[in-house]
CSV table of C-alpha atoms and ligand atoms in Angstrom, one decimal:
chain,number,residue,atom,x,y,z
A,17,UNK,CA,0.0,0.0,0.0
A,18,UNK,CA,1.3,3.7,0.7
A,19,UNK,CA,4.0,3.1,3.4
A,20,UNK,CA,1.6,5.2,5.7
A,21,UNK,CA,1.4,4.8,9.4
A,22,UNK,CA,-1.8,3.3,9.0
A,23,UNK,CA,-1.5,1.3,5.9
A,24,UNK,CA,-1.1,-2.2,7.3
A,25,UNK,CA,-4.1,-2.0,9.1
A,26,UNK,CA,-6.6,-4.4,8.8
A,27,UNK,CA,-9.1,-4.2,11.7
A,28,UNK,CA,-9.6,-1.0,13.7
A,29,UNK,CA,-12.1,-1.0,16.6
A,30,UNK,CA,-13.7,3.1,16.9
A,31,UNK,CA,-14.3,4.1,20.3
A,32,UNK,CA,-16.8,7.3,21.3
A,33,UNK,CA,-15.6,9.5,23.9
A,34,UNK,CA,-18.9,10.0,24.2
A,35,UNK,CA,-19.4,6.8,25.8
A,36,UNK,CA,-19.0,5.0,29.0
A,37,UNK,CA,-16.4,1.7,28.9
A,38,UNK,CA,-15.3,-0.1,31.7
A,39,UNK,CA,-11.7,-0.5,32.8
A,40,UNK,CA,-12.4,-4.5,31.7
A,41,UNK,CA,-14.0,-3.8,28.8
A,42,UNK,CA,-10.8,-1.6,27.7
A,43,UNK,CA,-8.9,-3.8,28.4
A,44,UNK,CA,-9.8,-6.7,26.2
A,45,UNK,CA,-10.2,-4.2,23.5
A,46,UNK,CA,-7.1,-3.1,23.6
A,47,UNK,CA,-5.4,-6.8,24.3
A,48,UNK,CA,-7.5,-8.1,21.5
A,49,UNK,CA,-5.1,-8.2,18.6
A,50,UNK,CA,-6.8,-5.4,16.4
A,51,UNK,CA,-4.7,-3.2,15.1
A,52,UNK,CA,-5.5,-0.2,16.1
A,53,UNK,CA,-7.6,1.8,18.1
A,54,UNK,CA,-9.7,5.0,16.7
A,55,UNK,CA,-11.1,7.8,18.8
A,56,UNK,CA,-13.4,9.4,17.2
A,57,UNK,CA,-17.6,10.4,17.5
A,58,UNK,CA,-20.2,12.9,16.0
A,59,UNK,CA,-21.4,14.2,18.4
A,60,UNK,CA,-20.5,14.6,22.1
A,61,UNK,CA,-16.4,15.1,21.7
A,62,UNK,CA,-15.1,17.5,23.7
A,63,UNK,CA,-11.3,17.9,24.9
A,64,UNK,CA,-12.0,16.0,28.5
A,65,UNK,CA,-13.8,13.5,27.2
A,66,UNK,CA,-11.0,12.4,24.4
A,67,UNK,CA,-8.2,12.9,27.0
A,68,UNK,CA,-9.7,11.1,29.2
A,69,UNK,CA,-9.9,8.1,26.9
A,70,UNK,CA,-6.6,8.5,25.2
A,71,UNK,CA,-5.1,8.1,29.1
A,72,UNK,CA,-6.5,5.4,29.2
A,73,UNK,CA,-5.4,3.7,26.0
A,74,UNK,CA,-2.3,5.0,26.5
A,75,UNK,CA,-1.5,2.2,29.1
A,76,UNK,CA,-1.2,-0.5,26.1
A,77,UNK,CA,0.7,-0.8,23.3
A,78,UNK,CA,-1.6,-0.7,20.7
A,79,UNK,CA,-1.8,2.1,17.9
A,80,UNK,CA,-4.0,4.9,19.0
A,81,UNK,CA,-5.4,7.4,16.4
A,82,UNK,CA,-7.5,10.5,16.8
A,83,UNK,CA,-10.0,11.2,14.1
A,84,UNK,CA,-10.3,14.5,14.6
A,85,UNK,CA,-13.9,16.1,13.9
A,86,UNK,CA,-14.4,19.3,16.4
A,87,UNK,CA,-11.4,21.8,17.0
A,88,UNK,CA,-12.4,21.3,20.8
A,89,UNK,CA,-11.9,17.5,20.5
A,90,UNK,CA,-8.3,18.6,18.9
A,91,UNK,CA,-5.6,16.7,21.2
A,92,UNK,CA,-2.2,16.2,21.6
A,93,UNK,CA,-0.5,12.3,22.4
A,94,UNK,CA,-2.1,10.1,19.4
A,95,UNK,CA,0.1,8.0,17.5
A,96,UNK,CA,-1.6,9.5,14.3
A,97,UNK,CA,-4.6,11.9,13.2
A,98,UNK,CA,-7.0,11.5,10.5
A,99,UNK,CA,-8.9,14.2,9.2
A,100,UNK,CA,-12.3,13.8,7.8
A,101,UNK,CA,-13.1,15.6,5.0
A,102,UNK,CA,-16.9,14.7,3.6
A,103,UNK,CA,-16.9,14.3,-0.2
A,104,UNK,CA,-21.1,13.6,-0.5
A,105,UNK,CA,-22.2,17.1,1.3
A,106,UNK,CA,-22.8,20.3,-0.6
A,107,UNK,CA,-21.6,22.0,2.7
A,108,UNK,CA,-19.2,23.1,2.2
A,109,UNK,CA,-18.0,23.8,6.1
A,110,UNK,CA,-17.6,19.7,6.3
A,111,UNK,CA,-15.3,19.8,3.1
A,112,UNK,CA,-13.2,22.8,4.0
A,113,UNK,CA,-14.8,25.0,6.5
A,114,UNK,CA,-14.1,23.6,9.5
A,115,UNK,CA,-10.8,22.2,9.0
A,116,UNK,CA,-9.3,25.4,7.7
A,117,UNK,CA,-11.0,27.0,11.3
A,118,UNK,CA,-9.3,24.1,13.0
A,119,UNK,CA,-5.7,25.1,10.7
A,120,UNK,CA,-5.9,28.6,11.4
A,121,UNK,CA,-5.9,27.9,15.1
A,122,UNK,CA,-3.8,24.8,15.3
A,123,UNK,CA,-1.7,24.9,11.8
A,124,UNK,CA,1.6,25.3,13.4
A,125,UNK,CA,1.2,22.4,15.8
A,126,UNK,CA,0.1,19.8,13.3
A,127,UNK,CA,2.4,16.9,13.3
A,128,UNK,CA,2.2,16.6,9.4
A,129,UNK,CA,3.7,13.3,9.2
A,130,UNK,CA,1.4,11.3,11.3
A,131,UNK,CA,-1.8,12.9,10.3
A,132,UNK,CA,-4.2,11.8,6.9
A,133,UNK,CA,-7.3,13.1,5.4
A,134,UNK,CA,-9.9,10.6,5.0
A,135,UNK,CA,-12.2,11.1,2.1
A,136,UNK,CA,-15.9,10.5,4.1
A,137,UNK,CA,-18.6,9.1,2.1
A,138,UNK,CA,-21.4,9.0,4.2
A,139,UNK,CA,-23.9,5.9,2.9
A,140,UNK,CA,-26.6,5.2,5.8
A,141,UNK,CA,-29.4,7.7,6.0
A,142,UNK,CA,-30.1,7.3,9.9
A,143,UNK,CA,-26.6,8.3,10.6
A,144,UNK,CA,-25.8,10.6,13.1
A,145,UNK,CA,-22.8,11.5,11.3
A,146,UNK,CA,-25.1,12.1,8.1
A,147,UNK,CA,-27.7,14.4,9.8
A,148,UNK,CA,-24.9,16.7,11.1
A,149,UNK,CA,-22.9,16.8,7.6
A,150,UNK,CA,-26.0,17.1,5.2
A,151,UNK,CA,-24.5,14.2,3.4
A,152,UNK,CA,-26.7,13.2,0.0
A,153,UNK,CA,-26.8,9.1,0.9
A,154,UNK,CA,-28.4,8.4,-1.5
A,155,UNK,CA,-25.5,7.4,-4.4
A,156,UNK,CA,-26.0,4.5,-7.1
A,157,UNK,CA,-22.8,2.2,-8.1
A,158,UNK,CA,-21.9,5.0,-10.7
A,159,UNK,CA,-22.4,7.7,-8.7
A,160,UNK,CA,-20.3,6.6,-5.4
A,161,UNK,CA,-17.7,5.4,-8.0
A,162,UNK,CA,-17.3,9.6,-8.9
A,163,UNK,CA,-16.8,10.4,-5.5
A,164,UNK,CA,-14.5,7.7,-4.5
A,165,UNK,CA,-12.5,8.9,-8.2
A,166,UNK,CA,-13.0,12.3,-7.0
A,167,UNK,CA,-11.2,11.9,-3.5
A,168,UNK,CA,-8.7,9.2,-4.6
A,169,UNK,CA,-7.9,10.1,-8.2
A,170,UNK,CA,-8.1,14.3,-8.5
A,171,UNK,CA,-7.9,14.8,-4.7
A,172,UNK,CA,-5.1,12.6,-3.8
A,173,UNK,CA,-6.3,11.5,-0.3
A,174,UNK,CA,-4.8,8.8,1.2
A,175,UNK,CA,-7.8,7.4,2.6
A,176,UNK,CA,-11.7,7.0,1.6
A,177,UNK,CA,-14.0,5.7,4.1
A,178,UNK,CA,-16.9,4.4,3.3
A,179,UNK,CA,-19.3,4.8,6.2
A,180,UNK,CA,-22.7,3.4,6.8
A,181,UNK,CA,-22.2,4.0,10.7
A,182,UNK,CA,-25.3,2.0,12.4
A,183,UNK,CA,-26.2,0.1,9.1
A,184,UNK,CA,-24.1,-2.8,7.3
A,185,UNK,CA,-23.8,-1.3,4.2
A,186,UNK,CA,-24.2,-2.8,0.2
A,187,UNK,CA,-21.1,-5.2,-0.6
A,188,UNK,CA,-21.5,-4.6,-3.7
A,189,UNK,CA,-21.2,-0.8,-3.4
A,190,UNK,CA,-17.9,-1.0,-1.3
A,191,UNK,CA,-16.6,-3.7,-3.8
A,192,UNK,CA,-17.2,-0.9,-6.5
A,193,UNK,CA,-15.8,1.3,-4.1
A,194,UNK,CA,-12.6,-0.8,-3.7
A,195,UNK,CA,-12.0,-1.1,-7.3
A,196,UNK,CA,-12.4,2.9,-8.0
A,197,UNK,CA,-10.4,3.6,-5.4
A,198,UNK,CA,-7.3,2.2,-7.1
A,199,UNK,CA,-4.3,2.5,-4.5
A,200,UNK,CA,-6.0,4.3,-1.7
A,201,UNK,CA,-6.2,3.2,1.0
A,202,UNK,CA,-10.5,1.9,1.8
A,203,UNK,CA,-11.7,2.1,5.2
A,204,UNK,CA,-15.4,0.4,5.3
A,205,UNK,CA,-17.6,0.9,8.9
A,206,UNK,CA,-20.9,0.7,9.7
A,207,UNK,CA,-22.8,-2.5,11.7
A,208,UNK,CA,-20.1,-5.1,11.5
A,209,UNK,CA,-22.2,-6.8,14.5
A,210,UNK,CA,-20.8,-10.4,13.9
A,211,UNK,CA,-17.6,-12.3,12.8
A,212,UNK,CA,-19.6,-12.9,9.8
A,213,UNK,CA,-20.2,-9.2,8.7
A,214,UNK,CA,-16.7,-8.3,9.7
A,215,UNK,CA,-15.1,-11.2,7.3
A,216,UNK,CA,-17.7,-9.8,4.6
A,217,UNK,CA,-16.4,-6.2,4.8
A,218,UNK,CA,-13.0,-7.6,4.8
A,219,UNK,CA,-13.1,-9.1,1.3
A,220,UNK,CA,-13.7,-5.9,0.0
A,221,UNK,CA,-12.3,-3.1,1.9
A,222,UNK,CA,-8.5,-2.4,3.0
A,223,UNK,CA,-9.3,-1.7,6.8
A,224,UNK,CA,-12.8,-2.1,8.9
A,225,UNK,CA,-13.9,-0.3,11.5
A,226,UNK,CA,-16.1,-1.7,14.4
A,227,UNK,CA,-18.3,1.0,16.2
A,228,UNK,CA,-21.0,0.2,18.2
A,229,UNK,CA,-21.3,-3.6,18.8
A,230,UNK,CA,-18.0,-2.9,21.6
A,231,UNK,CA,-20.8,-1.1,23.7
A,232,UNK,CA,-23.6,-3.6,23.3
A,233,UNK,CA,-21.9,-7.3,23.1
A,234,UNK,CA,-18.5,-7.3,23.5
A,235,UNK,CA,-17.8,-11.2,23.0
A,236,UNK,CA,-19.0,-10.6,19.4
A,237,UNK,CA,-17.0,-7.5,19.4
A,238,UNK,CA,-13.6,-9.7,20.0
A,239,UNK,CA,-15.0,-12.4,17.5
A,240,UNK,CA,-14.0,-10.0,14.3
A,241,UNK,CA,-10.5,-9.4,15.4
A,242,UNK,CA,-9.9,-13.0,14.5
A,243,UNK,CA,-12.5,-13.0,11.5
A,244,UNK,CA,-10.2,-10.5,10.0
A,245,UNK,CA,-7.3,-12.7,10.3
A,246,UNK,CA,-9.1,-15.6,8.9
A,247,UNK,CA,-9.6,-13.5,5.8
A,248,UNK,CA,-6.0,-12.0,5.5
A,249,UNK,CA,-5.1,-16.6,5.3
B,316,1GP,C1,-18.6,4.5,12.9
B,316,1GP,O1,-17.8,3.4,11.0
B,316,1GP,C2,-17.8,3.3,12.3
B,316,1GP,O2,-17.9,5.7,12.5
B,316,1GP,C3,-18.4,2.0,12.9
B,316,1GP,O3,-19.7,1.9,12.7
B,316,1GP,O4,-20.6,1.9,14.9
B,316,1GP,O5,-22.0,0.9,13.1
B,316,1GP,O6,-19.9,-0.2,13.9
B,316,1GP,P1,-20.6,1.1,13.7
C-alpha cells in the first residue's frame, strides 16, 4: 500500500468519547489483537472527554489514532490523526470550513507526518454523522464510483472511508468502491455486529472499523479481530 502509518491495518475498533467503557472492557479491546484503536464520534467530543480516553489507552501498546472532527476535541499524544473531510455534502463547512478553522488555530502544531485526510462518504441515512454533515446518501454504483474517483484520483487522499455507521452497508457498493479507489487506501464501517459481517467487509475493503457492537456485546465484538485474520489466510 502507501508506506503510511496506517496502511497495514486491517481491523480498527472506533471508540466514542462519548461513551461509557469499563476498565475491563478496555482492556480486552485493547489486548485483542486489532490493530489499532480509533477515537473518534459525531457528536459529544469534547477535549476532556478524548483525554480522558486516550489516558486510558495509553497504558497498552496498541496504535492509537485520533480522528479528529471538532477543533475542541483537537488533542495532543495520538500516535496518528486523521482528518475527515466529507466528499457527498454540498456544505461546504464539512469539506473545507471547519478544517481550515481548526488550521488557522492549530496549523503550526500539526504533526504533518502522522496525520491523513480521510475522504468520508457518508452511505446510511439514519446516521448521526449524516444528519450533522448534510451528506446526500443516496448514491448509485456509478455515482459513489465519482466520488471515490473524485477523492482518490483528482484529490489525492490517502484514505476513503466508506461509512454506513449503524447500518451494514451494500457489498456490492464498497466492492465498487474498492476497485475505483485504485491505491488508496479503503476504510469500510458501519454494523459489522458479527464475525460474519466483519469477514464480509474484509473481502472488500482495505481496513474495517467496528463501532458500536463494543458497547452492546462485547464477545462478538472480540469475534472479528480474528474473523479479519481468517480472511487475510
Ligand atoms: C462509525 O464506521 C464506524 O464511525 C463504525 O460503525 O458503529 O456501526 O460499527 P458502527
Amino acid at each position: 500500500m502507501n508506506g503510511a502509518w496506517y496502511s497495514n491495518w486491517r481491523h480498527v475498533f472506533k471508540l466514542d468519547p462519548e461513551k461509557e467503557i469499563s476498565d475491563d472492557a478496555l482492556d480486552a479491546i485493547c489486548m485483542s489483537g486489532t490493530d489499532a484503536i480509533i477515537v473518534g464520534g459525531s457528536s459529544g467530543v469534547t477535549f476532556e472527554n478524548t483525554v480522558d480516553l486516550m489516558a486510558r489507552i495509553r497504558r497498552y501498546e496498541v496504535d492509537c489514532a485520533l480522528e479528529v472532527s471538532t477543533i475542541d476535541g483537537a488533542v495532543p499524544g495520538f500516535d496518528g490523526y486523521f482528518v475527515p473531510i466529507v466528499l457527498n455534502t454540498d456544505k461546504a463547512e464539512w469539506i473545507i470550513g471547519r478544517q481550515i478553522e481548526g488550521l488557522k488555530e492549530y496549523g503550526s502544531f500539526v504533526p504533518w507526518e502522522e496525520t491523513a485526510s480521510q475522504g468520508y462518504i457518508i452511505l446510511n441515512s439514519e446516521a448521526t454523522a449524516a444528519a450533522v454533515t448534510g451528506a446526500r446518501t443516496e448514491l448509485d454504483e456509478a455515482a459513489l464510483v465519482a466520488h471515490v474517483r473524485m477523492g482518490a484520483r483528482l484529490m489525492r487522499l490517502p484514505v476513503i472511508y466508506i461509512e454506513y455507521s449503524g447500518r451494514f452497508g451494500d457489498m456490492a457498493l464498497v466492492r465498487a468502491a474498492k476497485e475505483a479507489a485504485h491505491e488508496t487506501q479503503l476504510f469500510y464501517g458501519g454494523g459489522i455486529h458479527n464475525a460474519d459481517t466483519a469477514r464480509l467487509a474484509a473481502e472488500h475493503a482495505d481496513t474495517i472499523v467496528v463501532g458500536n457492537i463494543i458497547y452492546t456485546d462485547l464477545t462478538v465484538a472480540l469475534s472479528t479481530v480474528e474473523a479479519v485474520r481468517a480472511v487475510i489466510r
